[in-house]
Coordinates of C-alpha atoms in Angstrom, one line a residue:
M194 CA -0.1 0.0 0.0
S195 CA 1.5 3.2 -1.0
D196 CA 1.9 6.1 1.7
S197 CA -0.1 9.2 1.8
Q198 CA 2.4 11.4 3.6
D199 CA 6.0 12.4 3.0
A200 CA 8.6 11.4 5.5
A201 CA 10.5 14.1 7.2
S202 CA 13.9 13.7 8.9
P203 CA 14.2 13.8 12.7
A204 CA 15.8 17.2 12.7
S205 CA 13.1 18.8 10.5
R206 CA 10.3 17.2 12.6
A207 CA 11.9 18.6 15.9
S208 CA 12.1 22.1 14.5
S209 CA 8.7 22.4 13.0
T210 CA 5.6 23.6 14.9
K211 CA 2.0 22.2 14.9
T212 CA 0.9 25.0 12.8
A213 CA 3.6 24.6 10.1
A214 CA 2.7 20.8 10.2
V215 CA -0.8 21.4 9.2
A216 CA 0.1 24.1 6.7
D217 CA 2.7 21.7 5.2
S218 CA 0.5 18.6 5.1
G219 CA 0.3 18.5 1.4
E220 CA 3.8 19.5 0.5
R221 CA 7.3 18.0 0.8
R222 CA 9.3 19.5 3.6
E223 CA 12.9 20.1 3.9
G224 CA 14.8 16.8 4.4
S225 CA 12.0 14.7 3.2
V226 CA 11.6 12.4 0.2
D227 CA 8.7 11.5 -1.9
P228 CA 7.7 8.0 -0.9
H229 CA 6.3 7.3 -4.3
V230 CA 9.5 7.6 -5.9
G231 CA 10.7 4.8 -3.9
S232 CA 14.0 6.1 -1.9
Y233 CA 14.1 6.8 1.8
P234 CA 16.8 8.4 3.8
E235 CA 19.1 6.0 5.7
Q236 CA 18.5 8.0 9.0
L237 CA 14.8 7.3 9.0
K238 CA 14.3 4.7 11.8
G239 CA 11.7 2.1 12.5
G240 CA 9.4 4.5 14.6
E241 CA 9.6 7.4 12.2
G242 CA 7.4 8.2 9.2
H243 CA 3.7 8.0 8.6
S244 CA 0.9 5.4 8.5
A245 CA 0.1 3.7 5.3
I246 CA -3.6 4.7 5.4
P247 CA -4.2 7.3 8.2
E248 CA -7.8 8.1 8.6
D249 CA -7.0 11.8 8.9
K250 CA -3.7 12.8 7.4
K251 CA -3.7 16.2 9.2
E252 CA -4.5 14.6 12.6
E253 CA -1.5 12.1 12.2
I254 CA 0.9 15.0 11.7
L255 CA -0.3 16.8 14.7
E256 CA -0.1 13.7 16.8
N257 CA 3.5 13.1 15.6
E258 CA 4.5 16.7 16.6
E259 CA 3.2 16.5 20.1
D260 CA 5.9 14.2 21.7
D261 CA 8.8 12.1 20.9
W262 CA 6.6 9.0 20.2
A263 CA 8.7 8.0 17.2
H264 CA 11.7 7.1 19.4
D265 CA 9.7 5.6 22.2
P266 CA 10.6 2.0 23.1
A267 CA 6.7 1.4 23.6
N268 CA 6.1 2.3 19.9
P269 CA 5.3 -0.9 18.1
R270 CA 7.5 0.2 15.3
N271 CA 10.5 0.0 17.6
W272 CA 9.8 -3.6 18.6
T273 CA 12.2 -6.3 17.6
F274 CA 12.2 -7.7 14.2
K275 CA 11.1 -11.1 15.5
K276 CA 8.3 -9.8 17.6
K277 CA 6.9 -7.6 14.6
W278 CA 6.9 -10.6 12.4
I279 CA 5.2 -12.9 15.0
M280 CA 2.4 -10.2 15.2
T281 CA 2.1 -9.9 11.3
G282 CA 2.1 -13.8 11.0
I283 CA -0.8 -14.0 13.6
V284 CA -2.7 -11.4 11.9
S285 CA -2.1 -12.9 8.4
L286 CA -3.6 -16.1 9.7
Y287 CA -6.7 -14.4 10.9
T288 CA -7.1 -12.7 7.6
F289 CA -6.8 -16.0 5.8
I290 CA -9.4 -17.9 7.6
T291 CA -12.4 -15.5 7.0
P292 CA -11.9 -15.0 3.2
L293 CA -11.4 -18.8 3.0
A294 CA -14.8 -19.3 4.6
S295 CA -16.6 -17.0 2.2
S296 CA -16.2 -19.3 -0.6
M297 CA -15.3 -22.7 0.7
M298 CA -18.8 -24.1 0.5
A299 CA -19.1 -23.1 -3.2
P300 CA -18.5 -26.5 -4.7
G301 CA -21.0 -28.2 -2.3
L302 CA -24.0 -25.9 -3.3
P303 CA -25.8 -28.6 -5.2
Q304 CA -25.4 -30.9 -2.1
I305 CA -26.7 -28.1 0.2
A306 CA -29.8 -27.5 -2.1
E307 CA -30.5 -31.3 -2.1
H308 CA -30.0 -31.8 1.7
Y309 CA -32.4 -28.9 2.6
G310 CA -34.7 -29.5 -0.2
V311 CA -34.0 -26.2 -1.8
T312 CA -35.5 -25.7 -5.4
S313 CA -34.8 -22.1 -5.9
E314 CA -31.5 -21.2 -7.6
T315 CA -31.6 -17.8 -5.9
V316 CA -31.9 -19.3 -2.4
T317 CA -29.2 -21.7 -3.2
A318 CA -26.9 -18.8 -4.3
L319 CA -27.9 -16.8 -1.1
T320 CA -26.5 -19.4 1.1
L321 CA -23.1 -18.4 -0.3
S322 CA -23.5 -14.8 -0.9
I323 CA -25.3 -13.7 2.1
F324 CA -22.0 -13.9 3.9
L325 CA -20.8 -10.8 2.0
L326 CA -23.9 -8.6 3.0
T327 CA -22.6 -8.3 6.5
F328 CA -19.1 -8.6 5.5
A329 CA -19.5 -5.4 3.8
I330 CA -20.9 -3.7 6.9
G331 CA -18.8 -5.1 9.5
P332 CA -15.8 -2.9 8.9
L333 CA -17.8 0.3 9.5
F334 CA -18.3 -0.8 13.1
F335 CA -15.1 -2.8 13.8
G336 CA -12.8 0.1 12.7
P337 CA -14.1 2.6 15.3
I338 CA -14.4 -0.2 17.9
S339 CA -10.6 -1.0 17.3
E340 CA -9.7 2.7 17.8
M341 CA -11.6 2.8 21.0
Y342 CA -10.6 -0.4 22.6
G343 CA -7.5 -1.7 20.6
R344 CA -7.2 -4.0 17.7
T345 CA -6.2 -7.1 19.7
W346 CA -9.5 -8.0 21.4
V347 CA -11.4 -7.3 18.3
Y348 CA -9.3 -10.0 16.6
H349 CA -9.7 -12.5 19.4
I350 CA -13.5 -12.1 20.1
A351 CA -14.4 -11.9 16.5
N352 CA -12.5 -15.1 15.8
L353 CA -14.2 -17.0 18.7
L354 CA -17.5 -15.9 17.5
F355 CA -16.7 -16.8 13.9
L356 CA -15.7 -20.4 15.2
A357 CA -19.2 -20.5 17.0
F358 CA -21.2 -19.4 14.0
N359 CA -19.4 -21.8 11.6
L360 CA -20.3 -24.7 14.0
G361 CA -23.8 -23.3 13.9
C362 CA -23.7 -23.5 10.0
A363 CA -22.5 -27.1 10.3
F364 CA -25.3 -28.3 12.5
S365 CA -28.2 -26.2 11.0
D366 CA -31.5 -28.1 10.7
T367 CA -33.0 -25.9 8.2
V368 CA -31.8 -23.6 5.3
G369 CA -33.2 -20.6 7.3
I370 CA -31.0 -21.3 10.3
L371 CA -28.0 -21.8 8.0
L372 CA -28.6 -18.4 6.3
G373 CA -28.8 -16.8 9.7
F374 CA -25.5 -18.2 10.9
R375 CA -23.9 -17.3 7.6
L376 CA -25.1 -13.8 8.0
L377 CA -23.7 -13.6 11.6
A378 CA -20.4 -15.3 10.5
G379 CA -19.9 -12.6 7.6
F380 CA -20.3 -9.8 10.2
V381 CA -17.6 -10.9 12.7
G382 CA -15.5 -12.4 9.9
S383 CA -14.9 -8.8 8.5
A384 CA -13.0 -7.9 11.7
P385 CA -9.5 -9.1 10.6
I386 CA -10.0 -7.4 7.2
A387 CA -11.0 -4.2 8.8
C388 CA -8.1 -4.2 11.2
G389 CA -5.3 -6.1 9.4
G390 CA -3.9 -3.3 7.2
G391 CA -3.8 -1.1 10.2
T392 CA -1.9 -3.5 12.2
V393 CA 0.8 -3.9 9.5
S394 CA 1.0 0.0 9.3
D395 CA 1.3 0.2 13.2
L396 CA 4.3 -2.1 13.1
F397 CA 6.3 -1.1 9.9
S398 CA 7.3 2.2 8.7
E399 CA 7.4 3.1 4.9
K400 CA 10.8 1.6 4.2
D401 CA 10.0 -1.7 5.8
R402 CA 6.3 -2.2 4.9
A403 CA 6.4 -3.7 1.4
S404 CA 7.3 -7.2 2.5
A405 CA 4.9 -7.2 5.4
M406 CA 2.0 -6.0 3.2
A407 CA 2.8 -8.6 0.8
V408 CA 2.5 -11.3 3.5
F409 CA -0.7 -9.8 4.9
S410 CA -2.3 -9.5 1.5
L411 CA -1.8 -13.3 0.8
G412 CA -4.7 -14.2 3.0
P413 CA -7.4 -12.2 1.3
L414 CA -5.9 -12.9 -2.0
I415 CA -5.6 -16.8 -2.0
G416 CA -8.2 -17.5 0.6
P417 CA -11.2 -17.3 -1.7
V418 CA -9.4 -19.5 -4.3
V419 CA -7.9 -22.1 -1.8
G420 CA -11.2 -22.5 0.0
P421 CA -13.3 -24.0 -3.0
I422 CA -10.4 -26.2 -3.9
A423 CA -10.4 -27.8 -0.5
G424 CA -14.1 -27.5 0.0
G425 CA -14.7 -29.6 -3.2
F426 CA -12.9 -32.7 -1.8
I427 CA -14.4 -32.2 1.7
A428 CA -17.9 -32.0 0.5
Q429 CA -17.4 -35.0 -1.9
T430 CA -15.7 -37.3 0.7
I431 CA -17.2 -36.5 4.1
G432 CA -20.0 -34.0 3.3
F433 CA -20.6 -30.4 3.0
K434 CA -21.2 -29.9 6.8
Y435 CA -17.5 -30.7 7.4
V436 CA -16.6 -27.7 5.3
F437 CA -17.7 -25.6 8.3
V438 CA -16.2 -27.9 10.8
V439 CA -12.9 -27.6 9.1
I440 CA -13.2 -23.7 9.3
A441 CA -14.1 -23.8 12.9
A442 CA -11.0 -26.0 13.4
L443 CA -8.8 -23.3 11.8
C444 CA -10.4 -20.6 13.9
G445 CA -9.3 -22.8 17.0
V446 CA -5.8 -22.8 15.6
G447 CA -5.8 -19.1 15.3
A448 CA -7.1 -18.6 18.9
V449 CA -4.4 -20.9 20.1
C450 CA -1.8 -18.8 18.3
G451 CA -3.3 -15.4 18.8
I452 CA -4.5 -15.2 22.4
P453 CA -1.2 -15.8 24.2
F454 CA 1.0 -14.0 21.8
L455 CA -0.8 -11.1 20.0
R456 CA 0.0 -7.7 21.6
E457 CA -1.8 -4.3 21.1
T458 CA -0.2 -2.3 18.2
Y459 CA -2.6 0.7 17.7
H460 CA -0.4 3.6 18.7
P461 CA -3.1 5.9 20.3
V462 CA -4.6 3.0 22.5
V463 CA -0.9 2.0 23.5
R464 CA -0.3 5.5 24.6
L465 CA -3.5 6.2 26.4
R466 CA -3.3 2.9 28.3
R467 CA 0.3 3.8 29.4
D468 CA -0.8 7.3 30.5
K469 CA -3.5 5.6 32.8
R470 CA -0.8 3.6 34.4
A471 CA 1.4 6.6 35.0
A472 CA 1.9 8.1 38.5
D473 CA 0.4 11.4 37.3
P474 CA -2.1 10.4 34.4
E475 CA -3.3 13.9 34.0
K476 CA 0.3 15.3 33.6
V477 CA 1.3 12.7 31.0
A478 CA -1.8 13.0 28.9
A479 CA -1.2 16.8 28.6
A480 CA 1.7 16.0 26.6
H481 CA -0.5 15.1 23.7
P482 CA -3.8 17.0 24.0
H483 CA -4.8 16.4 20.3
L484 CA -4.5 12.5 20.8
L485 CA -6.8 12.7 23.9
E486 CA -9.3 14.9 22.0
E487 CA -9.5 12.6 19.0
H488 CA -9.5 9.4 20.6
G489 CA -11.0 10.0 24.1
N490 CA -14.6 10.5 22.8
K491 CA -15.9 7.1 21.8
W492 CA -19.2 8.3 20.2
H493 CA -17.3 10.8 18.2
R494 CA -15.1 7.9 16.7
I495 CA -18.3 5.9 15.8
S496 CA -20.1 8.7 14.1
V497 CA -17.0 9.8 12.2
D498 CA -16.2 6.2 11.0
L499 CA -19.8 5.5 10.0
S500 CA -20.6 8.6 8.2
R501 CA -17.4 9.5 6.2
P502 CA -17.6 6.7 3.7
F503 CA -21.1 7.4 2.8
I504 CA -20.1 11.1 2.5
L505 CA -17.5 10.2 0.0
L506 CA -19.5 7.9 -2.0
T507 CA -22.3 10.5 -2.4
R508 CA -20.4 13.7 -2.6
S509 CA -17.4 12.6 -4.8
Y510 CA -18.3 11.1 -8.2
V511 CA -14.6 10.1 -8.5
C512 CA -14.8 7.9 -5.4
F513 CA -18.3 6.6 -6.5
L514 CA -17.2 5.6 -10.1
L515 CA -13.9 4.0 -9.1
S516 CA -15.7 2.1 -6.3
L517 CA -18.6 1.1 -8.6
Y518 CA -15.9 -0.4 -11.0
M519 CA -14.3 -2.3 -8.2
A520 CA -17.8 -3.5 -7.0
L521 CA -18.7 -4.6 -10.5
M522 CA -15.6 -6.9 -10.8
Y523 CA -16.2 -8.2 -7.3
G524 CA -19.7 -9.1 -8.1
I525 CA -18.8 -10.9 -11.2
Y526 CA -16.1 -12.7 -9.1
Y527 CA -18.6 -14.1 -6.8
L528 CA -21.0 -14.9 -9.6
M529 CA -18.3 -17.1 -10.9
F530 CA -18.3 -19.0 -7.6
T531 CA -22.0 -19.8 -7.9
T532 CA -21.9 -20.8 -11.6
F533 CA -18.8 -23.0 -11.5
P534 CA -20.3 -26.0 -9.7
D535 CA -23.0 -26.4 -12.3
L536 CA -20.9 -25.6 -15.4
F537 CA -18.0 -28.1 -14.4
T538 CA -20.0 -30.9 -12.9
E539 CA -23.1 -31.0 -15.3
V540 CA -21.3 -29.7 -18.7
Y541 CA -17.9 -31.1 -18.3
G542 CA -18.6 -34.1 -16.0
F543 CA -16.3 -33.2 -13.1
S544 CA -16.8 -34.8 -9.7
V545 CA -17.7 -32.4 -6.8
G546 CA -14.1 -32.7 -5.6
V547 CA -12.4 -32.1 -9.0
S548 CA -14.7 -29.2 -9.7
G549 CA -13.0 -27.1 -7.0
L550 CA -9.8 -27.4 -9.0
A551 CA -11.5 -25.1 -11.6
Y552 CA -10.9 -22.3 -9.4
I553 CA -7.2 -22.6 -9.8
G554 CA -7.4 -20.5 -12.9
L555 CA -8.6 -17.5 -10.9
G556 CA -5.9 -18.1 -8.4
L557 CA -3.2 -18.2 -11.0
G558 CA -4.5 -14.9 -12.4
F559 CA -4.4 -13.3 -9.1
M560 CA -0.9 -14.5 -8.5
S561 CA 0.3 -13.3 -11.8
A562 CA -1.2 -10.0 -11.2
T563 CA 0.7 -9.5 -8.0
V564 CA 4.0 -10.0 -9.9
V565 CA 3.3 -8.7 -13.4
G566 CA 0.6 -6.3 -12.8
A567 CA 2.3 -4.6 -9.7
S568 CA 5.7 -4.6 -11.7
V569 CA 3.9 -2.8 -14.6
A570 CA 2.1 -0.3 -12.3
D571 CA 5.4 0.6 -10.4
T572 CA 7.4 1.0 -13.6
I573 CA 4.7 3.3 -15.2
Y574 CA 4.4 5.4 -12.1
H575 CA 8.1 5.9 -11.6
K576 CA 8.7 6.7 -15.3
L577 CA 5.9 9.4 -15.1
A578 CA 7.2 10.7 -11.7
I579 CA 10.8 11.1 -13.3
R580 CA 9.2 13.0 -16.2
N581 CA 7.5 15.3 -13.7
G582 CA 10.8 16.3 -11.9
G583 CA 10.6 13.3 -9.5
K584 CA 7.3 14.3 -8.0
G585 CA 4.4 11.7 -8.1
T586 CA 0.7 12.6 -8.5
P587 CA -2.4 10.3 -8.1
E588 CA -3.2 10.5 -11.8
M589 CA 0.1 8.5 -12.3
R590 CA -1.8 5.5 -11.0
I591 CA -4.3 5.6 -13.9
P592 CA -2.3 4.1 -16.7
A593 CA -2.0 0.9 -14.8
L594 CA -5.7 0.9 -14.3
I595 CA -6.4 1.3 -17.9
F596 CA -3.8 -1.6 -18.6
G597 CA -5.6 -3.9 -16.3
S598 CA -9.1 -3.0 -17.4
L599 CA -8.4 -4.2 -20.9
F600 CA -8.0 -7.8 -19.6
V601 CA -11.5 -7.8 -17.8
P602 CA -13.6 -8.0 -20.9
I603 CA -11.2 -10.2 -22.7
G604 CA -11.3 -12.8 -19.8
L605 CA -15.1 -12.6 -19.6
F606 CA -15.7 -13.0 -23.5
W607 CA -13.2 -15.9 -23.3
Y608 CA -14.7 -17.6 -20.4
G609 CA -18.3 -17.1 -21.5
W610 CA -18.2 -18.2 -25.1
S611 CA -15.8 -21.1 -24.6
A612 CA -18.1 -22.5 -21.9
Q613 CA -21.2 -21.8 -24.3
A614 CA -19.4 -23.7 -27.1
R615 CA -18.5 -26.6 -24.6
V616 CA -14.9 -26.6 -26.0
H617 CA -12.3 -28.3 -23.9
W618 CA -12.5 -27.6 -20.1
I619 CA -9.2 -25.7 -20.0
M620 CA -10.5 -22.9 -22.1
P621 CA -13.1 -21.5 -19.6
I622 CA -10.5 -22.0 -16.9
I623 CA -8.0 -20.0 -19.0
G624 CA -10.7 -17.3 -19.5
S625 CA -11.4 -17.1 -15.7
G626 CA -7.6 -16.7 -15.2
I627 CA -7.4 -13.8 -17.6
Y628 CA -10.4 -12.2 -15.8
G629 CA -8.6 -12.8 -12.4
F630 CA -5.4 -11.0 -13.8
G631 CA -7.5 -8.0 -14.9
M632 CA -9.4 -7.9 -11.7
M633 CA -6.3 -7.7 -9.4
T634 CA -4.4 -5.4 -11.7
T635 CA -7.2 -2.9 -11.5
F636 CA -7.8 -3.1 -7.8
L637 CA -4.3 -2.0 -6.8
P638 CA -4.2 1.3 -8.7
I639 CA -7.8 2.0 -7.6
Q640 CA -7.0 1.7 -4.0
L641 CA -3.7 3.6 -4.3
Y642 CA -5.4 6.4 -6.1
L643 CA -8.1 6.6 -3.4
V644 CA -5.4 6.7 -0.7
D645 CA -3.3 9.3 -2.6
S646 CA -6.2 11.6 -3.5
F647 CA -8.6 11.8 -0.4
S648 CA -7.7 13.5 2.9
Y649 CA -9.6 10.7 4.7
A650 CA -7.8 7.8 3.1
A651 CA -9.2 5.0 5.3
S652 CA -12.7 6.2 4.9
A653 CA -12.3 6.2 1.0
L654 CA -11.1 2.6 1.1
A655 CA -14.1 1.7 3.4
A656 CA -16.4 3.2 1.0
A657 CA -15.1 1.0 -1.8
S658 CA -15.1 -2.0 0.4
V659 CA -18.7 -1.6 1.3
F660 CA -19.7 -1.0 -2.2
R661 CA -17.9 -4.1 -3.6
S662 CA -19.2 -6.5 -0.9
L663 CA -22.7 -5.4 -1.5
L664 CA -22.5 -6.2 -5.2
G665 CA -20.7 -9.5 -4.3
F666 CA -23.8 -10.3 -2.3
A667 CA -26.3 -9.2 -4.9
F668 CA -24.8 -10.6 -8.3
P669 CA -25.1 -14.4 -7.5
L670 CA -28.9 -13.8 -6.7
F671 CA -29.7 -13.0 -10.3
G672 CA -27.0 -14.7 -12.1
Q673 CA -28.5 -18.0 -12.9
Q674 CA -31.6 -16.4 -14.1
M675 CA -29.5 -14.1 -16.5
F676 CA -27.5 -17.0 -17.7
A677 CA -30.7 -19.0 -18.3
A678 CA -32.0 -16.2 -20.6
L679 CA -28.9 -15.2 -22.3
G680 CA -26.6 -18.2 -22.0
L681 CA -23.2 -18.3 -20.6
G682 CA -21.9 -16.5 -23.7
G683 CA -24.6 -13.7 -23.9
G684 CA -24.5 -13.2 -20.1
N685 CA -20.8 -12.8 -19.8
S686 CA -20.8 -10.5 -22.9
L687 CA -23.3 -8.3 -21.0
L688 CA -21.0 -8.2 -18.1
A689 CA -18.0 -7.4 -20.3
G690 CA -19.8 -4.6 -21.9
L691 CA -20.4 -3.1 -18.5
G692 CA -16.8 -3.5 -17.7
I693 CA -15.8 -1.7 -20.9
V694 CA -18.4 1.2 -20.4
I695 CA -17.5 1.8 -16.8
G696 CA -13.8 0.8 -16.7
I697 CA -12.1 2.3 -19.7
P698 CA -13.6 5.8 -20.6
F699 CA -13.7 7.2 -17.1
P700 CA -10.1 6.3 -16.1
I701 CA -8.9 7.8 -19.4
W702 CA -10.8 11.0 -18.6
L703 CA -9.6 11.0 -15.0
Y704 CA -6.0 10.8 -16.1
F705 CA -6.3 14.1 -17.8
A706 CA -8.9 15.8 -15.6
G707 CA -8.0 14.4 -12.2
E708 CA -5.7 17.1 -10.9
R709 CA -8.3 19.8 -11.8
I710 CA -11.1 17.9 -9.9
R711 CA -8.8 17.4 -6.9
A712 CA -8.1 21.1 -6.6
K713 CA -11.8 21.9 -6.6
S714 CA -13.0 19.3 -4.1
P715 CA -12.8 19.9 -0.3
L716 CA -12.6 16.1 0.2
S717 CA -9.3 15.8 -1.7
R718 CA -5.8 16.4 -0.5

């Protein structure tokens, strides 16, 4: 994740005042470097620098100016290398389990329909996608809760509830009970996703963060793909109920690793807890009044975190359209989860277990995008920044977005018409892989553009996350009817057409007009 602030040297930070910090929040200060160009001064230590996705970029500068927290041993960024990576590993495990659970039951959908006597294709798809309905809403609550009470117990309590709700899914007597437990599981399962990126930002400064973010990103990336592969063989051999039992067992492993070893990393909570234990708490707290003002009022944090994402979606058409494109791709992604079982078992004669292997195409597309797509994005960005005198702008993210958006319709046309023609089974899998490549290659520049462009970066990402999860919930509900009316070729052509209309003209226009739009918007940096 790209950083939204420039990193100043210790000397320049010590000499600047709070007023200068606010006035200078959007410019490079003396002794600083542009983090987007990719070089950092050697004197920048672990606790120095800025968060990856600060909620309020001006607030963070104020807090950093209030005392010498950057060099405090209690600062999680100053922990030992081993301790920081233990924390990262535990959080990565948590963030692997919940996305895994979102899709692990997909190959067993026909068995679920048969077991509960479900004849409606919409209800069958709902058992999978209803997870995403509350998965979209959960981060709006878990974000402020973690800022009030710390991230650690949000992880632990949510993980234990997730374990319980998945056991409830396993032993549900009716489809209604199954839907209820899936709904609850989606809500608590969103907690690691809501807090995980923040934990990595708490632990690592800009110059050390890339590898940690890569490890953290693996869970949400490969979880939804590994899930159906494992779920197919579990459903075929011992029954679909054991899919949920396996998820619960993984939650147990996470609890055994996390509860004894995970420590609080959220800086304001660490500092405020230490103040309460001090001999003179009032005197210590006076050293950072802005921190106390912003994080001492719990209802303030809730109202801010709940309202800002919707303000950005409704008042910024740039945020809305970029989020809409992400949401469209995410909806198609989960639509594939619900159509793959029928396609590969009925058309291509795969067993339930082997049909799970069909998701490998998506996984390979994701993996190649993390290597090729990220490399292309970085290369384009750095070349444009050099041409601009070494100064990067958010619009320099857009060419990578345009590059990735070309693969989305290609993958959908390939997948849809090869499946319609019933050619060799490898062809639709290749098409889904091309789509997966395009999807992940566009996600990264969109997220980075939102972080770079908006003053409230975390709220912009939350807005995009809510939007895409809601479409991920909705698309599978009408997918079967659409494909029944239009066929796999026609239905995917319609989706590809939407991808072209939404995903190509607007980014091209944004590349040329983005700077002018940001200059006029009070929501932008």
